CSV table of C-alpha atoms in Angstrom, one decimal:
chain,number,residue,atom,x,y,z
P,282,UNK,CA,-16.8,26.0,32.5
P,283,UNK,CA,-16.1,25.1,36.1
P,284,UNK,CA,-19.1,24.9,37.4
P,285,UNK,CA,-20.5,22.9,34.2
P,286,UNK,CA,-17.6,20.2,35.1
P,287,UNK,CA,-18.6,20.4,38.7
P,288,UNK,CA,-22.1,19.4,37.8
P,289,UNK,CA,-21.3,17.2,35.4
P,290,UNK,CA,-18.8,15.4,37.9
P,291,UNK,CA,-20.9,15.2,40.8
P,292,UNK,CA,-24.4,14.4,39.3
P,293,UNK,CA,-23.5,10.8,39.9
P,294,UNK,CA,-22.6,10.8,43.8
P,295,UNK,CA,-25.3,13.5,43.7
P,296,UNK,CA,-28.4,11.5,42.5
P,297,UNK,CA,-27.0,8.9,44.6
P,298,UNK,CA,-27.0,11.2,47.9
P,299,UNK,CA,-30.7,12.2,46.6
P,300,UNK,CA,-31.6,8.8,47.1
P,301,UNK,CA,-30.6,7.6,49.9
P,302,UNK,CA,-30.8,11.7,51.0
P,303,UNK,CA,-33.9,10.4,53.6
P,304,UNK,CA,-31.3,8.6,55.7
P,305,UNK,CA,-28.6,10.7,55.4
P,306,UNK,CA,-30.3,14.1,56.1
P,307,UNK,CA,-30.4,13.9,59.7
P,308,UNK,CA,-26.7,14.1,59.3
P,309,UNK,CA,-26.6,17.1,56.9
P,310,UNK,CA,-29.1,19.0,59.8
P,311,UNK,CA,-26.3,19.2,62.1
P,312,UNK,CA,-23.7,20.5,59.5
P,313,UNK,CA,-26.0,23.0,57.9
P,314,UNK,CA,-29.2,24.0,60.1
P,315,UNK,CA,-30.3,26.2,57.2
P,316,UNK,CA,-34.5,26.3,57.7
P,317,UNK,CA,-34.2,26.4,53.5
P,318,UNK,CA,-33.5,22.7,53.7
P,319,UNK,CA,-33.9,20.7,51.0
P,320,UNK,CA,-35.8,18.2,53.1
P,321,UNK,CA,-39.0,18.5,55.1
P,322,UNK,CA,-39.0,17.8,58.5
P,323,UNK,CA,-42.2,15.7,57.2
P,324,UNK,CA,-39.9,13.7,54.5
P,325,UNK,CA,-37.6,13.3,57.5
P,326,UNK,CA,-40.2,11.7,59.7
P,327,UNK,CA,-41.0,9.3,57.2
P,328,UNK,CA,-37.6,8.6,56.6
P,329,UNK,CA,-37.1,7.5,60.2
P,330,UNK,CA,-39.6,4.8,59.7
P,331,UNK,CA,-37.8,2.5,57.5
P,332,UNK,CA,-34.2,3.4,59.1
P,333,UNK,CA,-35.7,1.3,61.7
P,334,UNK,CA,-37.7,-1.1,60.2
P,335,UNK,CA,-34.8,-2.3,57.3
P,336,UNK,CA,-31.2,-2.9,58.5
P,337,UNK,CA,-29.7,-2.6,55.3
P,338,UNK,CA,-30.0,1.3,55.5
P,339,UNK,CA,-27.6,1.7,58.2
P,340,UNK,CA,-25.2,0.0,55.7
P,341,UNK,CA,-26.3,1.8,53.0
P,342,UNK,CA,-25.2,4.8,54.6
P,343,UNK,CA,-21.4,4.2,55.4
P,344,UNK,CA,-21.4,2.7,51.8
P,345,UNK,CA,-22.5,6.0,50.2
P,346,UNK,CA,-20.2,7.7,52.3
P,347,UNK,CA,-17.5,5.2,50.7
P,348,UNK,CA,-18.6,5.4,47.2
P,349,UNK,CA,-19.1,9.3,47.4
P,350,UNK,CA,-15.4,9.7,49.1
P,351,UNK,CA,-14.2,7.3,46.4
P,352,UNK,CA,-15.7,9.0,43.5
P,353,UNK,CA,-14.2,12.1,45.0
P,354,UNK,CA,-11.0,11.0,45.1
P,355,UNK,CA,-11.7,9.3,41.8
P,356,UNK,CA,-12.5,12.7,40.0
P,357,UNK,CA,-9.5,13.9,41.9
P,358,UNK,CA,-6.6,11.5,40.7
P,359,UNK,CA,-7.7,11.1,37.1
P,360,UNK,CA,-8.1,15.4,37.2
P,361,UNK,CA,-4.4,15.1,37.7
P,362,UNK,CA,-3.3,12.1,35.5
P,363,UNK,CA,-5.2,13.6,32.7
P,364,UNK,CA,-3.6,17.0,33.1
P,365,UNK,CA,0.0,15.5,32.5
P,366,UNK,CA,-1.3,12.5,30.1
P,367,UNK,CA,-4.1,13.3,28.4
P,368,UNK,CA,-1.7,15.2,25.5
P,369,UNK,CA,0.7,12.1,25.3
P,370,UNK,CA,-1.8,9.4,25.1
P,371,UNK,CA,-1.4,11.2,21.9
P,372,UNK,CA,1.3,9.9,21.0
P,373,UNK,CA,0.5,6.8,20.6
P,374,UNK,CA,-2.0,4.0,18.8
P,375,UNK,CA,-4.4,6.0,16.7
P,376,UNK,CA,-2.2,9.2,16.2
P,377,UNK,CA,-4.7,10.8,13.9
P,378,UNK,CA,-7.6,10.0,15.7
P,379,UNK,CA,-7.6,13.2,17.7
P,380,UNK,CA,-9.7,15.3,15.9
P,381,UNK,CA,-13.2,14.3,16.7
P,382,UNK,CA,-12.7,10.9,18.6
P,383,UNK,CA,-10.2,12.0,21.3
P,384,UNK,CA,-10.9,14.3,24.0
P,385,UNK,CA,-11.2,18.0,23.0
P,386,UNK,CA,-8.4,20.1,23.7
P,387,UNK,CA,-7.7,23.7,23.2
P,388,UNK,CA,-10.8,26.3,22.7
P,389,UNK,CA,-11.4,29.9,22.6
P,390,UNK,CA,-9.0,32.4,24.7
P,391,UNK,CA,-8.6,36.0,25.1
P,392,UNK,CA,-4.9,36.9,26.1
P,393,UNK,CA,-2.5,40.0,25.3
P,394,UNK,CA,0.5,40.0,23.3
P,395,UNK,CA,3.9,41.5,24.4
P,396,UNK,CA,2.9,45.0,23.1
P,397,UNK,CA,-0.4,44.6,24.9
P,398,UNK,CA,-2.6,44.2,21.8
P,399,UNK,CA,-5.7,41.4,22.5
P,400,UNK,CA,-4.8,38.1,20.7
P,401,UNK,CA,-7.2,35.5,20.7
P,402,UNK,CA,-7.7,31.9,19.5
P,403,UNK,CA,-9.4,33.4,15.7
P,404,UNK,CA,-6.5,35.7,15.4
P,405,UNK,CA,-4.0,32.5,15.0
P,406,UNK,CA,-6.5,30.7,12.8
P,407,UNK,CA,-5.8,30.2,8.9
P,408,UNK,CA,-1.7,29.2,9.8
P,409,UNK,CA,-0.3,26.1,11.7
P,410,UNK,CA,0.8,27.1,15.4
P,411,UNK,CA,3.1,25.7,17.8
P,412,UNK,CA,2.3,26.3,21.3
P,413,UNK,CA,4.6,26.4,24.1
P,414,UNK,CA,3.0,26.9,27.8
P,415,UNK,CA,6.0,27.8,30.0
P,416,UNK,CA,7.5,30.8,32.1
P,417,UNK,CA,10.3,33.0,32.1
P,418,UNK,CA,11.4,32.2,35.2
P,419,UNK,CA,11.6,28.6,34.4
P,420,UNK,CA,15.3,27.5,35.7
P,421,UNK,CA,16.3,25.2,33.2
P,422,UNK,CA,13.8,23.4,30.7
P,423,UNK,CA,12.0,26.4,29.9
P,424,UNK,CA,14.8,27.8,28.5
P,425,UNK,CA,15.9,24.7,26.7
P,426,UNK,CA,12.3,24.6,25.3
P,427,UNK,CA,12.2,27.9,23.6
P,428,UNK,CA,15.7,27.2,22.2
P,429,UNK,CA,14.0,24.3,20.7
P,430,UNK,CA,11.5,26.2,19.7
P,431,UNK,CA,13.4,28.7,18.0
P,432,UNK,CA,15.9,26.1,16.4
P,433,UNK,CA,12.8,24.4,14.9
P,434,UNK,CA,11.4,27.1,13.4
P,435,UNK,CA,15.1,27.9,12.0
P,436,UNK,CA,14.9,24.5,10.6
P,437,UNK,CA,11.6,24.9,9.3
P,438,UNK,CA,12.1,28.0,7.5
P,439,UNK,CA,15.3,26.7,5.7
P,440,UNK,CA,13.2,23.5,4.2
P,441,UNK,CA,10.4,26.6,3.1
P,442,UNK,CA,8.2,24.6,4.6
P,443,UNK,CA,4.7,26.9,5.3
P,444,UNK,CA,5.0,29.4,7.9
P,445,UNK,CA,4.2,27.9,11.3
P,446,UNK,CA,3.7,30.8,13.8
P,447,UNK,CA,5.6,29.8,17.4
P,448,UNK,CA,3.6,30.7,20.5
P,449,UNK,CA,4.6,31.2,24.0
P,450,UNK,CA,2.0,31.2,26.6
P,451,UNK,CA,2.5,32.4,29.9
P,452,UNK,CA,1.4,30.4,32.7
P,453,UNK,CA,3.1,33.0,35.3
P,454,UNK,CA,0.8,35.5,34.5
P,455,UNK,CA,1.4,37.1,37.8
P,456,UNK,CA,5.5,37.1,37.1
P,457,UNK,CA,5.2,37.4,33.3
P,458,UNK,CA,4.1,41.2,32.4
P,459,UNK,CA,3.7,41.5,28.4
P,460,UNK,CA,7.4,44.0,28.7
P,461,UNK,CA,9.1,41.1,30.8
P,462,UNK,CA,7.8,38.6,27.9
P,463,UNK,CA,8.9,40.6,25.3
P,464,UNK,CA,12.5,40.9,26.6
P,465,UNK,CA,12.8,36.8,27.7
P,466,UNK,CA,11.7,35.8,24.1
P,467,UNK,CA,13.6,38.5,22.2
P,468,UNK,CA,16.9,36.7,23.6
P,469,UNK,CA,15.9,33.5,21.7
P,470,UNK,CA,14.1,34.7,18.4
P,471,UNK,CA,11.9,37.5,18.2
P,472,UNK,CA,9.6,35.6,15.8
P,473,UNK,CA,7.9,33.8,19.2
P,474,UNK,CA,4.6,35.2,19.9
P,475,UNK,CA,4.6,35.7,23.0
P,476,UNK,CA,0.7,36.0,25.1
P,477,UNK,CA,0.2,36.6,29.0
P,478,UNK,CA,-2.7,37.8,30.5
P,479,UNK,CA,-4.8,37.7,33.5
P,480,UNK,CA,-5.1,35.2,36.0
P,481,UNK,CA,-8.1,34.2,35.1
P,482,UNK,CA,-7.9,34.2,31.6
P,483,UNK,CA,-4.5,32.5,31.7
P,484,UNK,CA,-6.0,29.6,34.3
P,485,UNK,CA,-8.8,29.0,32.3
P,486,UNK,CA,-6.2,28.3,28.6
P,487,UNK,CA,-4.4,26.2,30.9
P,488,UNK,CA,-7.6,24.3,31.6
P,489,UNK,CA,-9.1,24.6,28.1
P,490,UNK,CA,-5.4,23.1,26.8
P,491,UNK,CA,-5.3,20.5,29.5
P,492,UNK,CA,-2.1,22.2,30.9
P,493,UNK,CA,-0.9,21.0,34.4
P,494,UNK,CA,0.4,23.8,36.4
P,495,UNK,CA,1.4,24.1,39.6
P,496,UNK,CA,3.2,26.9,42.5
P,497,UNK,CA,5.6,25.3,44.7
P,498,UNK,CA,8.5,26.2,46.8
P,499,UNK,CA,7.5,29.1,47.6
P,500,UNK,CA,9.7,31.4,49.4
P,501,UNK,CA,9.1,34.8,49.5
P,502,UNK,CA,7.6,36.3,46.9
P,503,UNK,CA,9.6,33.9,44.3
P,504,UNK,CA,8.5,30.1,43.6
P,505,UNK,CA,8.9,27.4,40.8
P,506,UNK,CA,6.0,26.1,38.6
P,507,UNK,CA,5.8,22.4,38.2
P,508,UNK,CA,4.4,21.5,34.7
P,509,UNK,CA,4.6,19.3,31.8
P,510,UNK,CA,6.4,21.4,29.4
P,511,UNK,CA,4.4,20.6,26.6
P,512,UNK,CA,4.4,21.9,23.0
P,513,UNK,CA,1.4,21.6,21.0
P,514,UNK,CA,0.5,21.9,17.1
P,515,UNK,CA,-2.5,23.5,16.0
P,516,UNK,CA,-3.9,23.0,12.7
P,517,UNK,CA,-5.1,26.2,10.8
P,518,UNK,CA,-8.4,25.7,12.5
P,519,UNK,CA,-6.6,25.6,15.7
P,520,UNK,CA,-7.4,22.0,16.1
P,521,UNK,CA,-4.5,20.0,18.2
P,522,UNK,CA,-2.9,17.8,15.7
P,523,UNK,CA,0.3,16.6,18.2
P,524,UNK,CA,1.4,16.8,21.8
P,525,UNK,CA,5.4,16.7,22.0
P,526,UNK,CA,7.2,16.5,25.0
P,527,UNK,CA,10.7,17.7,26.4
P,528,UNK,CA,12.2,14.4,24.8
P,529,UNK,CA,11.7,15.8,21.2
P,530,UNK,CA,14.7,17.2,20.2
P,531,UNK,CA,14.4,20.1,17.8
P,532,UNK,CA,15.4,17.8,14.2
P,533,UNK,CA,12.7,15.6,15.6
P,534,UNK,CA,10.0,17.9,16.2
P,535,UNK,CA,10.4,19.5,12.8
P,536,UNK,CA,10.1,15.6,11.4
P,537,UNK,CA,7.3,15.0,13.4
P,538,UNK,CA,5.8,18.9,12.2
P,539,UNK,CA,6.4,18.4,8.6
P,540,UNK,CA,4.4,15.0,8.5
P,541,UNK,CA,1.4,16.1,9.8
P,542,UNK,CA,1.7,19.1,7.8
P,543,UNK,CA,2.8,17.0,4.7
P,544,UNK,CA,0.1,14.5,5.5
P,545,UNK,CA,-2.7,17.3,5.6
P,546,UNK,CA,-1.8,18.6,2.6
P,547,UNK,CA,-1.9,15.5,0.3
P,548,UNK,CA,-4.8,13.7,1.7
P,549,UNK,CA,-6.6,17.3,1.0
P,550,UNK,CA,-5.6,16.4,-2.9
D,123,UNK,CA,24.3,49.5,58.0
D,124,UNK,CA,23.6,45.8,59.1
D,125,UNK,CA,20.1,46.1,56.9
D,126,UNK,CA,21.6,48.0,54.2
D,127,UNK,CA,24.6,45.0,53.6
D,128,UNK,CA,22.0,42.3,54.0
D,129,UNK,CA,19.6,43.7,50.8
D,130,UNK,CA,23.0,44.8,49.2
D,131,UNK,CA,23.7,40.8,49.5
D,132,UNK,CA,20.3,39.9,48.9
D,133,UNK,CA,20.1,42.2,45.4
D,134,UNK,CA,20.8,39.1,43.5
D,135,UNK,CA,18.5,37.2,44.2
D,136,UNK,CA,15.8,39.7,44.7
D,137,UNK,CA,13.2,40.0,41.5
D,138,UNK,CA,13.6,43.7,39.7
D,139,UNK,CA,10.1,45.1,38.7
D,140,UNK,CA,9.1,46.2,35.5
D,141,UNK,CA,6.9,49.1,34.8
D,142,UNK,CA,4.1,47.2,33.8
D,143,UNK,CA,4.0,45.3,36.9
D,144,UNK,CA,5.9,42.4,35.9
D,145,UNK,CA,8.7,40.7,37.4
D,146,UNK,CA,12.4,39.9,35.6
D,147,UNK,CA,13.3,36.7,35.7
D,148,UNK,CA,17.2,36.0,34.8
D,149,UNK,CA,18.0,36.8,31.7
D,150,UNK,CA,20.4,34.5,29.2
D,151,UNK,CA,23.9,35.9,30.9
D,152,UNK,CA,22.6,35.6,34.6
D,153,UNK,CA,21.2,32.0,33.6
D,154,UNK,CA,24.3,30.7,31.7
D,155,UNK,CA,26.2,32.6,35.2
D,156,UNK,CA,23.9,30.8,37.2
D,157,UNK,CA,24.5,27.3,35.0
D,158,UNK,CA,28.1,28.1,35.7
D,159,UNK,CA,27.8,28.1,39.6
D,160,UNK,CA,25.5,25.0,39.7
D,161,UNK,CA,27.8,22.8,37.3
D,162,UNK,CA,31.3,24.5,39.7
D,163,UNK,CA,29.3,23.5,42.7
D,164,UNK,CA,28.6,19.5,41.3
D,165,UNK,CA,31.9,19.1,40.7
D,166,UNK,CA,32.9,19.6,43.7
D,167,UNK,CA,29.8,17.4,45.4
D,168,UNK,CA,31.0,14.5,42.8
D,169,UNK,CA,34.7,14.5,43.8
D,170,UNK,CA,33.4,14.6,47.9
D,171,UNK,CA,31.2,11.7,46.9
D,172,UNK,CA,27.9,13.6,47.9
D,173,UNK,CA,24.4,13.3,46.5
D,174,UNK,CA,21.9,14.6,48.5
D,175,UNK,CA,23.3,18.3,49.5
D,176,UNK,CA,19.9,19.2,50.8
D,177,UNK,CA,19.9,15.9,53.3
D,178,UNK,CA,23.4,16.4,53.9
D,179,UNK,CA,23.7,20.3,53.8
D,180,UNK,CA,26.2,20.0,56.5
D,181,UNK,CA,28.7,18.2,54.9
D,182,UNK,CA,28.1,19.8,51.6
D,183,UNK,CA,29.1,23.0,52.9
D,184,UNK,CA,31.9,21.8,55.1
D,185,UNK,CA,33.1,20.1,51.9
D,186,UNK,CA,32.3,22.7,49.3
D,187,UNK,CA,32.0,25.8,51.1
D,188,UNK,CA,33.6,28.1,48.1
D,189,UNK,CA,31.9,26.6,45.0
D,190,UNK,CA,28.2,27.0,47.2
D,191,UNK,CA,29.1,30.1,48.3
D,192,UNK,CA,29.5,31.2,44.6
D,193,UNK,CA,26.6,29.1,43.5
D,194,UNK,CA,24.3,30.9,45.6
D,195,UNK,CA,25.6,34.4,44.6
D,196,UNK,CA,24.8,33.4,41.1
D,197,UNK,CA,21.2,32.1,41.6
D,198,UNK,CA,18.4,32.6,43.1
D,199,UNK,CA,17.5,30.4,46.2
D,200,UNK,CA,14.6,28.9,44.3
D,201,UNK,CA,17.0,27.5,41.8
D,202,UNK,CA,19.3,26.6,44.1
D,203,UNK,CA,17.2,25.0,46.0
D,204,UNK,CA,16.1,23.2,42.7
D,205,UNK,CA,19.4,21.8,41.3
D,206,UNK,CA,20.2,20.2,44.3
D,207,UNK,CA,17.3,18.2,44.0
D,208,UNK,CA,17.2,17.7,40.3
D,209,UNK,CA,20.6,16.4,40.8
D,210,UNK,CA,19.6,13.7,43.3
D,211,UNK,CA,16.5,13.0,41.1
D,212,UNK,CA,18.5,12.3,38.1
D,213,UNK,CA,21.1,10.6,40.0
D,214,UNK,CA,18.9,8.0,41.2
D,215,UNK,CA,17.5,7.8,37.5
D,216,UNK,CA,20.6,6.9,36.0
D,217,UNK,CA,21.6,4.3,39.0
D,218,UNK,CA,18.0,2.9,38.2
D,219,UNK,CA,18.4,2.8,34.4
D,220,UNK,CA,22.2,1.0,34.6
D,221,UNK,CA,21.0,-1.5,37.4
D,222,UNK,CA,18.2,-2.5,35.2
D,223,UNK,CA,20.2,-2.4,31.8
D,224,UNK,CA,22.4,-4.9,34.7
D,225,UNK,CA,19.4,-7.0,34.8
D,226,UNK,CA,18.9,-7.6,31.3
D,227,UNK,CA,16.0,-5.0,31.0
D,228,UNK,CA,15.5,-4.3,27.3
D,229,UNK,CA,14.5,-0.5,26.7
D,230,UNK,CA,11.0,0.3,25.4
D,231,UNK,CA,10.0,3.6,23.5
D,232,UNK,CA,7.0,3.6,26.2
D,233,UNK,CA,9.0,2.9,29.0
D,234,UNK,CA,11.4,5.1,27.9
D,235,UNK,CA,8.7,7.7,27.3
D,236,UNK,CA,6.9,7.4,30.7
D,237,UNK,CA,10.1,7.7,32.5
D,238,UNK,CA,11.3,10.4,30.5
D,239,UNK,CA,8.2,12.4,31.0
D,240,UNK,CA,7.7,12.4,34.7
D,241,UNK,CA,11.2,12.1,35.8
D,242,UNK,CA,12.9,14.3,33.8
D,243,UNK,CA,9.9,16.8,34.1
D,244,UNK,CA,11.8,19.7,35.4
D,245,UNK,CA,10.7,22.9,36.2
C-alpha cells in the first residue's frame, strides 16, 4: 500500500528528475558513489556538453530542485489536510455522492476483538456499523465519544430501528491490549465491539480509513494521541455512508443514522 | 526510603500492566476524580484571573497551590499537562467568537463547523 502511494506520488517529480537526470547526476555522484549507477559515466559525458553550450540548464536545475521540493512539500501538506478533512468534505454538497465518485475510504483489515478472536472487515458485513477510532487513554473526548456512542445506540434500539453494531477501534494498539479494551468499553455499554491489534495492522486501518493519528507529549512511557475523533457509518457492504464529528451530539447522530438508513431502504423499493 | 516515597507518590500516575501486555488507562471513577481536580483547580485560576498556568506556572502555583497539588494527585501529568492548555485554547476561542459576534459576524454552519473541528479537537 505504501509503497504503491510512494510510486504513485513521486512518479511525477520522478520522470521529471529522469529528464533533466543528465544535468543533475553529477550532483547525485557525490551523494551516492554507488558504481550501480543509474547513469553511465558515457551519458554523463554527453551530458556535460550541452550544460555548457545552453544556459537555460543551469536554471533548469535550481527550478527542478524548486518544483521537486515543492511537490514534496505539496504531497506533504495535502497528506495531512486530507487526513483530518477528507471524511468531512463529506459532509457537505453532494452527501450521497460518496460511494463511487468520492475518494475510497475504508478497506479490508485484520484486527482482534477483546476476547482475542480475529475480526475482520467481512465479519461486520451484512449489518450497518458505526465506527469509532479512539483510545482508552483518551483524557476527555474519547470518553465523551463512546458515551455518545452508547447513548445512540440506546436511542436506536428504542425506535427498533435495524441493529447497527458500534465499533471501537484502537489506535493505541501499543496501550490498548484486547483485556484493557474489554474493561474501558464494558464501563459504557458492553454492546461496543471493541478491535486492537498490531501496530502494523492497526497503522495500516488508520490509513485505509483516512484516520489522522498522532503521539505527542511524550513523557515517560505515557503520551496523548492527537486525532480527529471521528465516527464513521458503514453500510452493510462496509461502504462509508457518513463521517460525523465530535459536534454531533448523540439525538443528532441517530437523526442523521436513521436517514441514511431510511433512505437506503426506500430507494431499494 | 527516599526512592521508595517517591514511586509511592508517583503510583498514581504510573500506568498498571495488564497480563496481556496492555496498559490501564483511568477507568470512569479515576477520570470523573480526575474531572473533579481539573474543574477545583480552574476555579481557582478563574477567581486569580489566570489563563495560561503553563506560561505562568509561577503564579499559578503561588496562587493555587492546594487545588494543583490535588489536581495533580488525581491525574496523570499528561492530562494535566493537557487541561491547562485546553483551557487556554478554549479561552481564546470563546474571546474570539464574542469579539466577532461584537463585530457583527453572523455565524455560519461551515464556519461553525471548521472551527468546531480543529479547535475543539481534543485529545
Amino acid at each position: 500500500m505504501s509503497t504503491y502511494f510512494f510510486r504513485k506520488r513521486f512518479k511525477a517529480p520522478f520522470n521529471l528528475l529522469q529528464r533533466l537526470g543528465p544535468a543533475r547526476s553529477s550532483q547525485f555522484r557525490g551523494y551516492t558513489g554507488s558504481p550501480n549507477h543509474k547513469w553511465s559515466d558515457k551519458q554523463l559525458h554527453e551530458a556535460k556538453k550541452p550544460l555548457h553550450s545552453k544556459s537555460w540548464i543551469s536554471y533548469a536545475v535550481p527550478a527542478a530542485l524548486v518544483v521537486i521540493a515543492g511537490g514534496a512539500m505539496f504531497v506533504h501538506h495535502n497528506d495531512k489536510k486530507r487526513a483530518i478533512l477528507k471524511g468531512s468534505s463529506q459532509r457537505t454538497g453532494s452527501e450521497r455522492n460518496i460511494r463511487g465518485l468520492g475518494p475510497v475510504i475504508g478497506g479490508p483489515f485484520k484486527l482482534i476483538d477483546t476476547d482475542c478472536n480475529s475480526v475482520t472487515d467481512r465479519d461486520l458485513r451484512g449489518n450497518w456499523t458505526l465506527i469509532y477510532f479512539g483510545y482508552t487513554s483518551s483524557p476527555d473526548v474519547g470518553p465523551e465519544e463512546v458515551k455518545k456512542m452508547a447513548k445512540a445506540i440506546d436511542i436506536l434500539e428504542s425506535e427498533q430501528n435495524p441493529n447497527i453494531k458500534p465499533v471501537f477501534i484502537s489506535i493505541d494498539p501499543e496501550r490498548d491490549s484486547p483485556s484493557h479494551l474489554r474493561a474501558y468499553l464494558e464501563e459504557f455499554d458492553t454492546r461496543i465491539i471493541g478491535l486492537t491489534g498490531s501496530i502494523s495492522a492497526i497503522r495500516q486501518t488508520a490509513q485505509e480509513y483516512r484516520i489522522y493519528f498522532k503521539k505527542f507529549d511524550e513523557e515517560g512511557g505515557d503520551y496523548l494521541i492527537e486525532t480527529s475523533h471521528k465516527m464513521y457509518l458503514m453500510n452493510p457492504d462496509m461502504e462509508l455512508v457518513r463521517c460525523f464529528g465530535v459536534e454531533y451530539d448523540a439525538e443528532q447522530l441517530c437523526e442523521e443514522i436513521l436517514n441514511e438508513v431510511k433512505g437506503v431502504a426506500s430507494s431499494d423499493k | 526510603m527516599g526512592w521508595l516515597s517517591f514511586s509511592g507518590a508517583a503510583a498514581n500516575t504510573e500506568p498498571k500492566q495488564t497480563s496481556d501486555g496492555g496498559l490501564i488507562a483511568p477507568d470512569r471513577s479515576e477520570r470523573s476524580q480526575c474531572w473533579e481536580g481539573r474543574d477545583g483547580f480552574f476555579r481557582c485560576l478563574d477567581k486569580a484571573g489566570i489563563v495560561d498556568s503553563v506560561k505562568e506556572d509561577a503564579k499559578a502555583r503561588a496562587a493555587c497551590a492546594e487545588e494543583l497539588r490535588a489536581f495533580e494527585k488525581v491525574c496523570k501529568d499528561s492530562w494535566v499537562t493537557y487541561f491547562k492548555k485546553r483551557r487556554v485554547m478554549e479561552i481564546q476561542r470563546d474571546a474570539t467568537i464574542k469579539k466577532l459576534s461584537a463585530e457583527g459576524a453572523q455565524g455560519m454552519e461551515v464556519t461553525n463547523e471548521v472551527t468546531g473541528a480543529s479547535a475543539m479537537r481534543g485529545k
